C-alpha positions in Angstrom: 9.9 -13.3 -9.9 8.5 -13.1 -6.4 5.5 -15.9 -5.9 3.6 -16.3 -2.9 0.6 -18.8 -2.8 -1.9 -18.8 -0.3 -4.3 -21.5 1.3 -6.4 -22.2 4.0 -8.9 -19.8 5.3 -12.8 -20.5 5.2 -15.7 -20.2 7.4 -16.1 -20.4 11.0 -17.7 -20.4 14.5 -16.9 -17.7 16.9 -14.3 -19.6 19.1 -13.0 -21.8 16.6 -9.3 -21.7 14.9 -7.5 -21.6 11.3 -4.2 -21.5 10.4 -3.7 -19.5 7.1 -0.1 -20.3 4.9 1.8 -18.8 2.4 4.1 -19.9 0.4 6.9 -18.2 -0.8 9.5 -18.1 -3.7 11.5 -15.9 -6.0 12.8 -13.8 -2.5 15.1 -14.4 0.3 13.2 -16.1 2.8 15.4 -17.2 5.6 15.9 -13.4 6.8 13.6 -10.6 6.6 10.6 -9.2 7.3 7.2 -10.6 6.1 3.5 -9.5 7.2 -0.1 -10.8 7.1 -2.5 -7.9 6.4 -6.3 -8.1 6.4 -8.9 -6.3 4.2 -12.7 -5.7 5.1 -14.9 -4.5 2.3 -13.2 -1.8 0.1 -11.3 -0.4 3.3 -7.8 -0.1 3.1 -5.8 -2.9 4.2 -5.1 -3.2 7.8 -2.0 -4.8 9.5 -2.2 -7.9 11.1 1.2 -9.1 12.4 4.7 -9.2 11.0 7.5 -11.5 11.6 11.9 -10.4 10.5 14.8 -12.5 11.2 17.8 -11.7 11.3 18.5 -15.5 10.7 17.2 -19.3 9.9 17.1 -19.8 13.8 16.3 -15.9 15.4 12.9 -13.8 14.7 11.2 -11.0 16.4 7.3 -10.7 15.8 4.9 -7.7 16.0 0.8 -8.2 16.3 -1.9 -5.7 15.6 -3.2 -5.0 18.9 -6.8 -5.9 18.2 -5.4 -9.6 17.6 -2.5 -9.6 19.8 -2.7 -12.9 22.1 -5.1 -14.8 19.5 -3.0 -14.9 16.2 0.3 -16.2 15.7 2.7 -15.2 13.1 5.3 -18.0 12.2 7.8 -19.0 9.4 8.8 -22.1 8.5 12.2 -21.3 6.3 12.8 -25.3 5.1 9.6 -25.2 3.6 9.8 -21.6 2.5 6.0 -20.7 3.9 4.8 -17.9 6.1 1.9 -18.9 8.7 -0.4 -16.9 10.8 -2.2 -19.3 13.2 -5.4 -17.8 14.3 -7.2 -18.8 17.7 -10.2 -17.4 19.4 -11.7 -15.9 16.3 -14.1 -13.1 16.6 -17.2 -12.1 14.1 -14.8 -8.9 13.2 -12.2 -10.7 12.2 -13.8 -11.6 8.7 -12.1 -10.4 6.2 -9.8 -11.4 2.8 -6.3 -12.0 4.5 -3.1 -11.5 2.5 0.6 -11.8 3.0 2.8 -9.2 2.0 6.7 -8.8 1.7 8.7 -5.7 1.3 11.5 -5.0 -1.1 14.7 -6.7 -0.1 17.2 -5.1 2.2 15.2 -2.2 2.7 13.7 -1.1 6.0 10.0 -0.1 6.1 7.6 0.7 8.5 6.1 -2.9 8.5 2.6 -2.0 9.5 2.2 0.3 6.3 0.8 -1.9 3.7 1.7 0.8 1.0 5.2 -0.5 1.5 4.8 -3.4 0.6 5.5 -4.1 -3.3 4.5 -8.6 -2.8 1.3 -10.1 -1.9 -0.6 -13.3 -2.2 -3.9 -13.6 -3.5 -5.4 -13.4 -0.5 -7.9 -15.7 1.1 -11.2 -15.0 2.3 -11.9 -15.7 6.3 -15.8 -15.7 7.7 -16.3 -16.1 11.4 -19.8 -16.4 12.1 -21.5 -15.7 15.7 
């Protein structure tokens, strides 16, 4: 059974930084794809960044372009947790966060949420101006 825990999150400045983590069991974690999506009010969820490997040592990562150059997306496969490192945060980016993993050995356009199948609990980010 596929498990993944978040933490972190919370309220903030405008400015400031939080590093959101996830942790995961019950999957392959050391290869493949795994995303951080966001969700304000009842909208649908919206990417945020995604990270595959194709091993424990190589990754390729993908960022929504309104958070491109202010959130990181990392892994941590030892440990089994999923991070997304969030710097600069804006007022806009409020919102629950969640992370999301697809179905095993499948390819998937990995900024669809509706292909996704796995998600944590999500965790509720407030930037304040």
């Amino acid at each position: 059974q596929v498990q993944m825990v978040q933490s972190g999150g919370g309220l903030v400045q405008a400015g400031d930084s939080l590093k959101l983590s996830c942790a995961v069991s019950g999957r392959t974690f050391s290869t493949g794809s795994m995303a951080w999506f966001r969700q304000i009010g009842g909208n649908e969820r919206e990417f945020v960044a995604a990270i595959t490997s194709s091993s424990a040592s190589s990754s390729t990562t993908t960022y929504a372009d309104s958070v491109k150059g202010r959130f990181t997306i990392s892994k941590e496969t030892v440990k089994r947790t999923l991070y997304l490192e969030m710097n600069s945060l804006k007022p806009e980016d409020t919102a629950v966060y969640y992370c999301a993993a697809p179905p095993a050995r499948t390819r998937i356009d990995l900024t669809d949420g509706r292909a996704y199948p796995y998600w944590g609990q999500g965790t509720q980010v407030t930037v304040s101006s």
